[in-house]
PDB file of C-alpha atoms in Angstrom:
ATOM      1  CA  MET R 244     -74.618 206.535 -78.364  1.00  0.00           C
ATOM      2  CA  SER R 245     -74.927 204.737 -75.210  1.00  0.00           C
ATOM      3  CA  LEU R 246     -72.068 204.457 -72.356  1.00  0.00           C
ATOM      4  CA  TYR R 247     -73.096 200.777 -71.591  1.00  0.00           C
ATOM      5  CA  SER R 248     -74.047 197.870 -73.620  1.00  0.00           C
ATOM      6  CA  GLN R 249     -75.999 194.683 -72.531  1.00  0.00           C
ATOM      7  CA  SER R 250     -74.483 191.442 -73.387  1.00  0.00           C
ATOM      8  CA  PRO R 251     -77.332 188.787 -74.544  1.00  0.00           C
ATOM      9  CA  ASN R 252     -76.969 187.125 -71.237  1.00  0.00           C
ATOM     10  CA  GLN R 253     -77.252 190.099 -69.461  1.00  0.00           C
ATOM     11  CA  SER R 254     -80.724 191.261 -68.642  1.00  0.00           C
ATOM     12  CA  ARG R 255     -79.899 193.966 -65.870  1.00  0.00           C
ATOM     13  CA  GLN R 256     -80.281 197.617 -66.511  1.00  0.00           C
ATOM     14  CA  PRO R 257     -78.267 200.331 -64.680  1.00  0.00           C
ATOM     15  CA  HIS R 258     -79.279 201.337 -61.573  1.00  0.00           C
ATOM     16  CA  LEU R 259     -80.214 205.115 -60.725  1.00  0.00           C
ATOM     17  CA  ARG R 260     -79.593 205.922 -57.281  1.00  0.00           C
ATOM     18  CA  GLN R 261     -80.277 209.126 -55.541  1.00  0.00           C
ATOM     19  CA  PHE R 262     -77.629 211.061 -53.321  1.00  0.00           C
ATOM     20  CA  LYS R 263     -78.066 213.609 -50.658  1.00  0.00           C
ATOM     21  CA  THR R 264     -75.833 217.017 -50.488  1.00  0.00           C
ATOM     22  CA  ARG R 265     -72.526 216.141 -48.885  1.00  0.00           C
ATOM     23  CA  SER R 266     -72.685 212.823 -48.983  1.00  0.00           C
ATOM     24  CA  THR R 267     -70.603 210.379 -51.145  1.00  0.00           C
ATOM     25  CA  LEU R 268     -70.860 208.227 -53.956  1.00  0.00           C
ATOM     26  CA  PRO R 269     -69.912 204.521 -53.003  1.00  0.00           C
ATOM     27  CA  LEU R 270     -66.615 203.559 -54.741  1.00  0.00           C
ATOM     28  CA  LEU R 271     -67.659 200.197 -55.990  1.00  0.00           C
ATOM     29  CA  PRO R 272     -65.052 197.933 -57.802  1.00  0.00           C
ATOM     30  CA  ASN R 273     -64.682 198.037 -61.486  1.00  0.00           C
ATOM     31  CA  SER R 274     -67.636 200.598 -61.624  1.00  0.00           C
ATOM     32  CA  LEU R 275     -68.055 204.169 -62.834  1.00  0.00           C
ATOM     33  CA  TRP R 276     -71.219 206.590 -61.895  1.00  0.00           C
ATOM     34  CA  LYS R 277     -72.707 208.697 -64.856  1.00  0.00           C
ATOM     35  CA  ILE R 278     -73.898 211.778 -63.156  1.00  0.00           C
ATOM     36  CA  GLU R 279     -77.406 212.464 -64.413  1.00  0.00           C
ATOM     37  CA  THR R 280     -78.523 215.244 -62.230  1.00  0.00           C
ATOM     38  CA  GLY R 281     -76.410 217.419 -60.033  1.00  0.00           C
ATOM     39  CA  VAL R 282     -72.646 218.223 -59.253  1.00  0.00           C
ATOM     40  CA  VAL R 283     -69.900 216.246 -57.494  1.00  0.00           C
ATOM     41  CA  LYS R 284     -66.490 216.899 -56.650  1.00  0.00           C
ATOM     42  CA  THR R 285     -63.792 214.504 -56.768  1.00  0.00           C
ATOM     43  CA  LEU R 286     -61.028 214.963 -54.227  1.00  0.00           C
ATOM     44  CA  THR R 287     -58.255 213.429 -52.414  1.00  0.00           C
ATOM     45  CA  TRP R 288     -56.341 214.829 -49.239  1.00  0.00           C
ATOM     46  CA  LEU R 289     -52.435 214.781 -48.071  1.00  0.00           C
ATOM     47  CA  GLU R 290     -50.781 213.427 -45.412  1.00  0.00           C
ATOM     48  CA  ASP R 291     -51.239 216.817 -43.448  1.00  0.00           C
ATOM     49  CA  GLY R 292     -55.262 216.396 -43.841  1.00  0.00           C
ATOM     50  CA  SER R 293     -55.229 219.116 -46.445  1.00  0.00           C
ATOM     51  CA  THR R 294     -57.925 218.435 -49.163  1.00  0.00           C
ATOM     52  CA  VAL R 295     -56.932 218.428 -52.859  1.00  0.00           C
ATOM     53  CA  VAL R 296     -60.175 218.942 -55.370  1.00  0.00           C
ATOM     54  CA  LEU R 297     -59.346 216.795 -58.292  1.00  0.00           C
ATOM     55  CA  GLY R 298     -62.409 218.039 -60.480  1.00  0.00           C
ATOM     56  CA  LEU R 299     -66.317 219.458 -60.309  1.00  0.00           C
ATOM     57  CA  TRP R 300     -68.329 217.318 -62.437  1.00  0.00           C
ATOM     58  CA  GLY R 301     -71.925 217.568 -63.784  1.00  0.00           C
ATOM     59  CA  PRO R 302     -74.912 215.799 -65.673  1.00  0.00           C
ATOM     60  CA  GLY R 303     -73.522 213.788 -68.321  1.00  0.00           C
ATOM     61  CA  ASP R 304     -70.057 213.273 -66.802  1.00  0.00           C
ATOM     62  CA  ILE R 305     -68.383 209.738 -65.602  1.00  0.00           C
ATOM     63  CA  VAL R 306     -66.328 209.447 -62.341  1.00  0.00           C
ATOM     64  CA  GLY R 307     -65.231 206.767 -60.381  1.00  0.00           C
ATOM     65  CA  LYS R 308     -62.052 205.300 -59.066  1.00  0.00           C
ATOM     66  CA  ALA R 309     -61.257 203.313 -62.334  1.00  0.00           C
ATOM     67  CA  LEU R 310     -60.397 206.815 -63.733  1.00  0.00           C
ATOM     68  CA  SER R 311     -57.992 208.067 -61.256  1.00  0.00           C
ATOM     69  CA  GLN R 312     -54.641 206.301 -59.908  1.00  0.00           C
ATOM     70  CA  VAL R 313     -54.858 208.750 -57.094  1.00  0.00           C
ATOM     71  CA  GLU R 314     -55.112 207.209 -53.259  1.00  0.00           C
ATOM     72  CA  PRO R 315     -56.966 208.172 -51.295  1.00  0.00           C
ATOM     73  CA  TYR R 316     -60.067 209.173 -53.676  1.00  0.00           C
ATOM     74  CA  GLN R 317     -63.652 210.158 -52.767  1.00  0.00           C
ATOM     75  CA  ILE R 318     -66.617 211.449 -54.627  1.00  0.00           C
ATOM     76  CA  GLU R 319     -68.526 213.949 -52.766  1.00  0.00           C
ATOM     77  CA  CYS R 320     -72.100 215.578 -53.842  1.00  0.00           C
ATOM     78  CA  LEU R 321     -72.183 219.291 -53.920  1.00  0.00           C
ATOM     79  CA  THR R 322     -75.737 219.175 -54.799  1.00  0.00           C
ATOM     80  CA  GLY R 323     -78.417 216.532 -54.558  1.00  0.00           C
ATOM     81  CA  VAL R 324     -77.324 213.797 -57.039  1.00  0.00           C
ATOM     82  CA  GLU R 325     -78.852 211.373 -59.113  1.00  0.00           C
ATOM     83  CA  ALA R 326     -76.363 208.845 -60.779  1.00  0.00           C
ATOM     84  CA  THR R 327     -76.407 205.743 -62.667  1.00  0.00           C
ATOM     85  CA  ASN R 328     -73.952 203.011 -61.823  1.00  0.00           C
ATOM     86  CA  LEU R 329     -72.060 201.251 -64.821  1.00  0.00           C
ATOM     87  CA  PRO R 330     -70.048 198.197 -64.369  1.00  0.00           C
ATOM     88  CA  VAL R 331     -66.833 198.775 -66.346  1.00  0.00           C
ATOM     89  CA  SER R 332     -67.174 195.409 -67.878  1.00  0.00           C
ATOM     90  CA  GLU R 333     -70.678 196.905 -69.424  1.00  0.00           C
ATOM     91  CA  TRP R 334     -68.874 200.382 -70.566  1.00  0.00           C
ATOM     92  CA  HIS R 335     -67.586 201.443 -73.512  1.00  0.00           C
ATOM     93  CA  PRO R 336     -64.739 203.752 -73.227  1.00  0.00           C
ATOM     94  CA  LEU R 337     -65.848 206.600 -75.478  1.00  0.00           C
ATOM     95  CA  THR R 338     -63.084 209.140 -76.785  1.00  0.00           C
ATOM     96  CA  SER R 339     -65.472 211.989 -76.368  1.00  0.00           C
ATOM     97  CA  VAL R 340     -66.078 211.181 -72.605  1.00  0.00           C
ATOM     98  CA  LEU R 341     -62.509 210.507 -71.767  1.00  0.00           C
ATOM     99  CA  LEU R 342     -61.174 213.682 -73.692  1.00  0.00           C
ATOM    100  CA  ARG R 343     -64.098 215.652 -71.674  1.00  0.00           C
ATOM    101  CA  HIS R 344     -62.583 214.123 -68.365  1.00  0.00           C
ATOM    102  CA  ILE R 345     -58.851 215.261 -69.251  1.00  0.00           C
ATOM    103  CA  GLN R 346     -59.704 218.597 -70.798  1.00  0.00           C
ATOM    104  CA  GLN R 347     -61.597 219.500 -67.567  1.00  0.00           C
ATOM    105  CA  ALA R 348     -59.173 218.302 -65.133  1.00  0.00           C
ATOM    106  CA  GLU R 349     -56.710 220.489 -67.362  1.00  0.00           C
ATOM    107  CA  GLU R 350     -58.807 223.545 -66.978  1.00  0.00           C
ATOM    108  CA  LEU R 351     -58.979 223.352 -63.272  1.00  0.00           C
ATOM    109  CA  MET R 352     -54.977 222.794 -63.296  1.00  0.00           C
ATOM    110  CA  VAL R 353     -54.830 225.668 -65.361  1.00  0.00           C
ATOM    111  CA  ILE R 354     -56.855 227.725 -63.000  1.00  0.00           C
ATOM    112  CA  ARG R 355     -54.862 226.884 -60.063  1.00  0.00           C
ATOM    113  CA  ARG R 356     -51.611 227.892 -61.414  1.00  0.00           C
ATOM    114  CA  TYR R 357     -52.540 231.677 -61.234  1.00  0.00           C
ATOM    115  CA  LYS R 358     -50.101 233.438 -58.586  1.00  0.00           C
ATOM    116  CA  LYS R 359     -52.371 235.650 -56.912  1.00  0.00           C
ATOM    117  CA  THR R 360     -55.637 233.994 -55.259  1.00  0.00           C
ATOM    118  CA  ASP R 361     -57.832 236.917 -56.685  1.00  0.00           C
ATOM    119  CA  ILE R 362     -57.096 235.861 -60.264  1.00  0.00           C
ATOM    120  CA  MET R 363     -57.499 232.154 -59.366  1.00  0.00           C
ATOM    121  CA  LEU R 364     -60.846 232.931 -57.963  1.00  0.00           C
ATOM    122  CA  VAL R 365     -62.272 235.050 -60.897  1.00  0.00           C
ATOM    123  CA  LYS R 366     -61.238 232.393 -63.217  1.00  0.00           C
ATOM    124  CA  LEU R 367     -62.800 229.919 -61.176  1.00  0.00           C
ATOM    125  CA  LEU R 368     -66.026 231.784 -61.058  1.00  0.00           C
ATOM    126  CA  THR R 369     -66.045 232.430 -64.910  1.00  0.00           C
ATOM    127  CA  TRP R 370     -65.339 228.584 -65.340  1.00  0.00           C
ATOM    128  CA  LEU R 371     -67.972 227.648 -62.778  1.00  0.00           C
ATOM    129  CA  ALA R 372     -70.466 229.960 -64.229  1.00  0.00           C
ATOM    130  CA  LYS R 373     -69.905 228.311 -68.016  1.00  0.00           C
ATOM    131  CA  ARG R 374     -69.931 225.124 -66.610  1.00  0.00           C
ATOM    132  CA  PHE R 375     -72.617 224.928 -64.105  1.00  0.00           C
ATOM    133  CA  GLY R 376     -74.244 228.411 -64.398  1.00  0.00           C
ATOM    134  CA  ARG R 377     -77.633 229.755 -65.677  1.00  0.00           C
ATOM    135  CA  GLU R 378     -78.248 233.045 -67.005  1.00  0.00           C
ATOM    136  CA  ILE R 379     -80.870 235.305 -64.737  1.00  0.00           C
ATOM    137  CA  GLU R 380     -81.178 239.122 -65.207  1.00  0.00           C
ATOM    138  CA  GLN R 381     -78.452 240.213 -63.278  1.00  0.00           C
ATOM    139  CA  GLY R 382     -76.100 237.750 -64.763  1.00  0.00           C
ATOM    140  CA  ARG R 383     -74.936 234.059 -64.703  1.00  0.00           C
ATOM    141  CA  LEU R 384     -76.109 232.362 -61.211  1.00  0.00           C
ATOM    142  CA  ILE R 385     -73.854 229.914 -59.994  1.00  0.00           C
ATOM    143  CA  ASP R 386     -76.294 227.999 -57.729  1.00  0.00           C
ATOM    144  CA  LEU R 387     -73.942 225.350 -56.582  1.00  0.00           C
ATOM    145  CA  ARG R 388     -73.944 226.324 -52.755  1.00  0.00           C
ATOM    146  CA  LEU R 389     -70.254 226.245 -52.738  1.00  0.00           C
ATOM    147  CA  THR R 390     -69.089 226.880 -49.195  1.00  0.00           C
ATOM    148  CA  HIS R 391     -66.021 229.546 -48.815  1.00  0.00           C
ATOM    149  CA  GLN R 392     -64.094 226.373 -47.727  1.00  0.00           C
ATOM    150  CA  ASP R 393     -64.947 224.431 -50.959  1.00  0.00           C
ATOM    151  CA  LEU R 394     -63.665 227.327 -53.050  1.00  0.00           C
ATOM    152  CA  GLY R 395     -60.410 227.584 -51.051  1.00  0.00           C
ATOM    153  CA  GLU R 396     -60.150 223.683 -51.070  1.00  0.00           C
ATOM    154  CA  ILE R 397     -60.350 223.786 -55.087  1.00  0.00           C
ATOM    155  CA  LEU R 398     -57.543 226.512 -55.346  1.00  0.00           C
ATOM    156  CA  GLY R 399     -55.483 225.288 -52.718  1.00  0.00           C
ATOM    157  CA  SER R 400     -56.083 228.449 -50.606  1.00  0.00           C
ATOM    158  CA  THR R 401     -57.723 229.302 -47.129  1.00  0.00           C
ATOM    159  CA  ARG R 402     -61.265 230.002 -46.524  1.00  0.00           C
ATOM    160  CA  VAL R 403     -60.155 233.205 -44.958  1.00  0.00           C
ATOM    161  CA  THR R 404     -58.626 234.168 -47.906  1.00  0.00           C
ATOM    162  CA  ILE R 405     -61.769 233.309 -50.116  1.00  0.00           C
ATOM    163  CA  THR R 406     -64.081 235.296 -48.122  1.00  0.00           C
ATOM    164  CA  ARG R 407     -61.873 238.385 -48.325  1.00  0.00           C
ATOM    165  CA  THR R 408     -61.428 238.262 -51.858  1.00  0.00           C
ATOM    166  CA  LEU R 409     -64.916 237.283 -52.342  1.00  0.00           C
ATOM    167  CA  SER R 410     -65.845 240.545 -50.176  1.00  0.00           C
ATOM    168  CA  GLN R 411     -63.595 242.422 -52.582  1.00  0.00           C
ATOM    169  CA  LEU R 412     -65.262 241.251 -55.532  1.00  0.00           C
ATOM    170  CA  GLU R 413     -68.690 241.971 -54.431  1.00  0.00           C
ATOM    171  CA  GLN R 414     -67.690 245.744 -53.206  1.00  0.00           C
ATOM    172  CA  GLN R 415     -66.195 245.970 -56.679  1.00  0.00           C
ATOM    173  CA  GLY R 416     -69.551 244.793 -58.305  1.00  0.00           C
ATOM    174  CA  PHE R 417     -68.342 242.046 -60.335  1.00  0.00           C
ATOM    175  CA  ILE R 418     -70.260 239.503 -58.082  1.00  0.00           C
ATOM    176  CA  GLU R 419     -73.664 239.589 -56.080  1.00  0.00           C
ATOM    177  CA  ARG R 420     -73.922 237.115 -52.955  1.00  0.00           C
ATOM    178  CA  PHE R 421     -77.381 235.821 -52.241  1.00  0.00           C
ATOM    179  CA  SER R 422     -78.267 233.360 -49.449  1.00  0.00           C
ATOM    180  CA  LEU R 423     -77.340 229.900 -49.465  1.00  0.00           C
ATOM    181  CA  SER R 424     -73.893 230.684 -50.767  1.00  0.00           C
ATOM    182  CA  ARG R 425     -75.171 231.152 -54.141  1.00  0.00           C
ATOM    183  CA  LEU R 426     -73.771 233.999 -56.305  1.00  0.00           C
ATOM    184  CA  VAL R 427     -74.342 235.742 -59.773  1.00  0.00           C
ATOM    185  CA  LEU R 428     -71.429 236.701 -61.703  1.00  0.00           C
ATOM    186  CA  ARG R 429     -71.711 239.880 -63.945  1.00  0.00           C
ATOM    187  CA  GLU R 430     -69.642 238.420 -66.741  1.00  0.00           C
ATOM    188  CA  GLU R 431     -69.697 241.486 -68.752  1.00  0.00           C
ATOM    189  CA  ASP R 432     -67.774 243.644 -65.959  1.00  0.00           C
ATOM    190  CA  PHE R 433     -65.715 240.575 -65.353  1.00  0.00           C
ATOM    191  CA  TRP R 434     -63.381 240.708 -68.100  1.00  0.00           C
ATOM    192  CA  HIS R 435     -61.745 244.396 -67.007  1.00  0.00           C
ATOM    193  CA  TYR R 436     -60.964 242.779 -63.864  1.00  0.00           C
ATOM    194  CA  GLU R 437     -58.742 240.165 -65.663  1.00  0.00           C
ATOM    195  CA  ILE R 438     -57.138 242.549 -67.606  1.00  0.00           C
TER     196      ILE R 438
END
C-alpha cells in the first residue's frame, strides 16, 4: 500500500535524498519524510537548553513537523539516512502508520517513567535491540553508534550517569561494548536484571 498518490495532473515522483550522520532533515512546510534506510531521532529542547528526545525512527517510519505540535522541533540523523520527501497533499493518512507512531512514542514514555536510571537504561537497550538490533553470535547487536550523551538525552539523564551505568552492566555481563559506541545485548541474561 502506497503512502502517497499522484493526481492525474502530477507527474512528480517523491524524491529520495541522502543525509549524513548528525545532519538534520529539513522541516519543509506541509511535508513529511519517509525513512527508507537508517535511523533518525526527533527532538526538542527546553528554555534551559536541555534536550528532550521525542522518538527514534527507522525504515518505514514517517516523521515530520506535520505530525507534531512541539516547538522547536528537529529531526537528526543518528546514522546515514535515505529518506523520501512526501508532501502532505500527496499523502494518504494511513491508520497503521499513525498507530505505529503513537505506539512508539508511548513505549518511550513508559521507559522514561521508571525511577531508577539502571532500569530505564535496561528497558531502553532492550527496546533498541528489538527495534533496531540484529542477531549475532554473542547476542543482539545495537549498531546505532549512540553516544552516552544520546542515551542520556533519550532518558532525561546525564552522560556521566549513563557511562557509569553502562560500565556496571558490562561488568555484570549483560552487555558487551565494541568500538564506535556499538554494543551487544545479551538478552537471555537481561531478564534476570529486570526482576
